[in-house]
């Protein structure tokens, strides 16, 4: 593994000139790869191309004009270089999909010096399948700014913006690419799959998909208190908390229209009308038993554990507790919940709090591994694992977020925020076989 800079050579032949110091190592190479594009080449030796191949003193590699342009190399970028069989691979080339332009990547490029290569943020519609290239914004470390350009398809794409169609995912994979978090994680579907995993089934909250009013009323008869959630959605939108006060009276907390709940006391007929009005019986919702959560200063809280991959192993890079505002049930920050560090929420002695934290992390890792097993064809890079702790201290799986937000960490730990923002880029580098320098 070496650090390099690539220079365009005016030669019209498909030639790549390397330092005589490393020529013996690369002389049998017959392809040069950047991202998912390859070009055939001949390796030559040149005595003048010295340097030491370190990050601070990268080798200079001369590439003929036609290869330089065909592989869309960028001037003055520091890359890593390695061999893969008879292919000389230059990278990393990692991408991230976004809804908005390059500003979405600002929090991630702080770690750029650890990996080098190219990091591009782009919209999926800019992918050109004829040329196998994508147009977007690349962070140019030496210039300290984003530049608008075109590069080959990245070897790894981190999905943060629009969803890829399944046929696009399969087509990209056939080219040799990896998409992080390509699979949407729908409520109910994930729970059903996790129930099949032995390690996870005891911690799944009793639920059922809503296909009729009877599903809701049968759950109310069994549990008296239930939560209705849309299968697709976030930020606490369109959630209903329903409590059975008597056979003909129901208390409803409706979070569909504002940050605070609309509190209703309904008859059986009125509740039936509300469910019809909200179209909950069309397979768009699940209904769950409502847990009695642990509380902080009289308000319920849940726990977001940010699990991320490092060298293909799940690690916890941050924990935040989300506490509902006074008198509310929903803990989401978008519904005026507040983010607090775990240490400020857990009760007991220091030893007891440390033990509880270890148990939470172990639980989150177990659930993340169960997700890997349930979606064996997917490659998850980071998951926002939402966990509930009930009044008895038992941990429950609430949901897994494949496109997790982590704004709460800005408030409680900027160090954790930066670590979480950067880790998928570092993992993408590892997936491509390149090194992450330092810690």
mmCIF file of N, CA and C in Angstrom, residues 201-206 289 291 363 386-390 394-399:
data_model
loop_
_atom_site.group_PDB
_atom_site.id
_atom_site.type_symbol
_atom_site.label_atom_id
_atom_site.label_comp_id
_atom_site.label_asym_id
_atom_site.label_seq_id
_atom_site.Cartn_x
_atom_site.Cartn_y
_atom_site.Cartn_z
ATOM 1 N N UNK A 201 -35.806 -12.617 19.562
ATOM 2 C CA UNK A 201 -37.267 -12.773 19.655
ATOM 3 C C UNK A 201 -37.831 -12.410 21.027
ATOM 4 N N UNK A 202 -37.054 -12.570 22.091
ATOM 5 C CA UNK A 202 -37.563 -12.274 23.429
ATOM 6 C C UNK A 202 -37.644 -10.776 23.715
ATOM 7 N N UNK A 203 -37.130 -9.968 22.801
ATOM 8 C CA UNK A 203 -37.088 -8.524 23.056
ATOM 9 C C UNK A 203 -37.856 -7.730 22.017
ATOM 10 N N UNK A 204 -38.747 -8.405 21.277
ATOM 11 C CA UNK A 204 -39.609 -7.732 20.306
ATOM 12 C C UNK A 204 -40.943 -7.439 20.966
ATOM 13 N N UNK A 205 -41.377 -6.191 20.898
ATOM 14 C CA UNK A 205 -42.656 -5.787 21.487
ATOM 15 C C UNK A 205 -43.796 -6.423 20.708
ATOM 16 N N UNK A 206 -44.789 -6.954 21.429
ATOM 17 C CA UNK A 206 -45.941 -7.583 20.779
ATOM 18 C C UNK A 206 -46.586 -6.596 19.805
ATOM 19 N N UNK A 289 -48.139 -3.158 21.536
ATOM 20 C CA UNK A 289 -48.378 -2.971 22.957
ATOM 21 C C UNK A 289 -47.600 -1.740 23.432
ATOM 22 N N UNK A 291 -45.497 0.098 26.035
ATOM 23 C CA UNK A 291 -44.668 -0.224 27.193
ATOM 24 C C UNK A 291 -44.741 0.903 28.216
ATOM 25 N N UNK A 363 -26.847 -5.236 23.994
ATOM 26 C CA UNK A 363 -28.169 -5.478 23.405
ATOM 27 C C UNK A 363 -28.241 -4.911 21.992
ATOM 28 N N UNK A 386 -33.096 2.099 18.146
ATOM 29 C CA UNK A 386 -33.941 2.670 19.188
ATOM 30 C C UNK A 386 -34.367 1.578 20.154
ATOM 31 N N UNK A 387 -34.082 1.815 21.416
ATOM 32 C CA UNK A 387 -34.266 0.809 22.461
ATOM 33 C C UNK A 387 -35.105 1.415 23.587
ATOM 34 N N UNK A 388 -36.000 0.608 24.123
ATOM 35 C CA UNK A 388 -36.797 1.019 25.283
ATOM 36 C C UNK A 388 -36.330 0.243 26.506
ATOM 37 N N UNK A 389 -36.362 0.921 27.638
ATOM 38 C CA UNK A 389 -36.136 0.260 28.917
ATOM 39 C C UNK A 389 -37.420 0.412 29.730
ATOM 40 N N UNK A 390 -38.037 -0.717 30.093
ATOM 41 C CA UNK A 390 -39.294 -0.613 30.821
ATOM 42 C C UNK A 390 -39.045 -0.395 32.315
ATOM 43 N N UNK A 394 -36.046 -4.110 31.781
ATOM 44 C CA UNK A 394 -35.857 -4.965 30.604
ATOM 45 C C UNK A 394 -35.721 -4.093 29.357
ATOM 46 N N UNK A 395 -34.838 -4.514 28.458
ATOM 47 C CA UNK A 395 -34.612 -3.784 27.216
ATOM 48 C C UNK A 395 -35.463 -4.371 26.099
ATOM 49 N N UNK A 396 -36.020 -3.465 25.288
ATOM 50 C CA UNK A 396 -36.894 -3.854 24.183
ATOM 51 C C UNK A 396 -36.443 -3.162 22.907
ATOM 52 N N UNK A 397 -36.572 -3.871 21.797
ATOM 53 C CA UNK A 397 -36.297 -3.297 20.485
ATOM 54 C C UNK A 397 -37.499 -2.462 20.052
ATOM 55 N N UNK A 398 -37.251 -1.173 19.756
ATOM 56 C CA UNK A 398 -38.325 -0.323 19.233
ATOM 57 C C UNK A 398 -38.290 -0.332 17.713
ATOM 58 N N UNK A 399 -37.182 0.108 17.150
ATOM 59 C CA UNK A 399 -37.036 0.080 15.701
ATOM 60 C C UNK A 399 -35.580 0.331 15.331
#
